[in-house]
Amino acid sequence: MSKKLQPESEYDKYDMDGDGIVTDEELEHAKEIRQTERDLRKSLAQLRMARWTLIGMGVFTAAMFTPWVGVERIEALSEISNLFYISGAGIVGAYMGTTAWMSRK
């Protein structure tokens, strides 16, 4: 005995072959699609974070060499800049490492 969907059911999107019956295989396939979409969103967020970290590090470095920043400001920011570069490199390195590790699977 098979179960059929009501017209305009919220589960209608899981009916892959359009026969009005949602099978276990179709539900499993939909679950895999949702998992893949979630993984892609997570990967994209990590990529954006790594890119913006690199951009921020580049802008900070370029700003330190401009004539508008005085020597006293550079000296004041020297301790903070070390922490900034170390944490930024950690973020980018973690992204690159996990990306390489996940691509091996």
Short mmCIF file of C-alpha atoms in Angstrom, two decimals:
data_model
loop_
_atom_site.label_atom_id
_atom_site.label_comp_id
_atom_site.label_asym_id
_atom_site.label_seq_id
_atom_site.Cartn_x
_atom_site.Cartn_y
_atom_site.Cartn_z
CA MET A 1 0.00 0.00 0.00
CA SER A 2 1.54 3.30 -1.06
CA LYS A 3 0.80 6.72 0.36
CA LYS A 4 0.00 9.60 -1.93
CA LEU A 5 0.38 13.29 -1.37
CA GLN A 6 -2.40 15.79 -0.99
CA PRO A 7 -2.60 18.44 -3.70
CA GLU A 8 -0.21 21.35 -2.94
CA SER A 9 1.45 19.42 -0.12
CA GLU A 10 4.64 20.83 1.44
CA TYR A 11 6.26 17.45 0.74
CA ASP A 12 5.49 17.71 -2.97
CA LYS A 13 9.01 19.01 -3.59
CA TYR A 14 10.38 15.62 -2.52
CA ASP A 15 8.49 13.83 -5.28
CA MET A 16 11.41 13.59 -7.69
CA ASP A 17 9.74 11.57 -10.43
CA GLY A 18 6.39 13.41 -10.33
CA ASP A 19 4.21 10.36 -9.75
CA GLY A 20 2.52 11.78 -6.63
CA ILE A 21 4.17 9.24 -4.35
CA VAL A 22 7.14 10.07 -2.17
CA THR A 23 9.27 6.98 -1.71
CA ASP A 24 11.98 6.31 0.86
CA GLU A 25 14.59 6.67 -1.87
CA GLU A 26 13.27 10.10 -2.81
CA LEU A 27 13.32 11.21 0.83
CA GLU A 28 16.87 9.93 1.22
CA HIS A 29 17.90 11.75 -1.96
CA ALA A 30 16.32 14.97 -0.68
CA LYS A 31 18.19 14.54 2.62
CA GLU A 32 21.48 14.17 0.74
CA ILE A 33 20.72 17.31 -1.29
CA ARG A 34 20.03 19.32 1.88
CA GLN A 35 23.26 18.05 3.46
CA THR A 36 25.25 19.00 0.36
CA GLU A 37 23.68 22.47 0.28
CA ARG A 38 24.50 22.95 3.97
CA ASP A 39 28.11 21.87 3.38
CA LEU A 40 28.42 24.26 0.43
CA ARG A 41 27.09 27.19 2.48
CA LYS A 42 29.56 26.37 5.23
CA SER A 43 32.46 26.17 2.77
CA LEU A 44 31.46 29.46 1.17
CA ALA A 45 31.31 31.19 4.56
CA GLN A 46 34.79 29.88 5.42
CA LEU A 47 36.14 31.00 2.05
CA ARG A 48 34.72 34.49 2.54
CA MET A 49 36.22 34.70 6.02
CA ALA A 50 39.67 33.71 4.74
CA ARG A 51 39.47 36.13 1.79
CA TRP A 52 38.41 39.09 3.94
CA THR A 53 41.13 38.28 6.45
CA LEU A 54 43.74 38.39 3.69
CA ILE A 55 42.26 41.61 2.32
CA GLY A 56 42.30 43.15 5.80
CA MET A 57 45.91 42.15 6.32
CA GLY A 58 46.86 43.65 2.97
CA VAL A 59 45.02 46.90 3.62
CA PHE A 60 46.55 47.19 7.09
CA THR A 61 50.04 46.62 5.69
CA ALA A 62 49.52 49.15 2.90
CA ALA A 63 48.12 51.68 5.37
CA MET A 64 51.22 51.40 7.53
CA PHE A 65 53.38 52.56 4.62
CA THR A 66 51.31 55.60 3.69
CA PRO A 67 52.54 59.08 4.61
CA TRP A 68 49.30 59.77 6.56
CA VAL A 69 50.29 57.37 9.32
CA GLY A 70 52.89 58.90 11.57
CA VAL A 71 55.76 57.09 13.27
CA GLU A 72 54.11 57.45 16.67
CA ARG A 73 50.97 55.66 15.42
CA ILE A 74 53.03 52.86 13.92
CA GLU A 75 54.85 52.42 17.23
CA ALA A 76 51.53 52.40 19.10
CA LEU A 77 50.10 49.77 16.75
CA SER A 78 53.22 47.57 16.65
CA GLU A 79 52.14 45.25 19.47
CA ILE A 80 48.59 44.98 18.19
CA SER A 81 49.75 44.41 14.62
CA ASN A 82 51.74 41.34 15.66
CA LEU A 83 48.63 39.78 17.17
CA PHE A 84 46.61 40.83 14.13
CA TYR A 85 48.98 39.10 11.70
CA ILE A 86 49.27 35.95 13.82
CA SER A 87 45.50 35.57 14.19
CA GLY A 88 44.92 36.35 10.51
CA ALA A 89 47.50 33.79 9.46
CA GLY A 90 45.84 31.28 11.78
CA ILE A 91 42.45 31.85 10.15
CA VAL A 92 43.82 31.56 6.61
CA GLY A 93 46.03 28.58 7.51
CA ALA A 94 43.14 26.74 9.15
CA TYR A 95 40.98 27.32 6.08
CA MET A 96 43.69 26.10 3.70
CA GLY A 97 44.47 23.09 5.87
CA THR A 98 40.86 21.96 6.25
CA THR A 99 40.22 22.52 2.55
CA ALA A 100 43.22 20.36 1.61
CA TRP A 101 42.22 17.72 4.15
CA MET A 102 38.60 17.60 2.95
CA SER A 103 39.62 17.34 -0.69
CA ARG A 104 41.56 14.15 0.08
CA LYS A 105 38.40 12.30 1.15
#
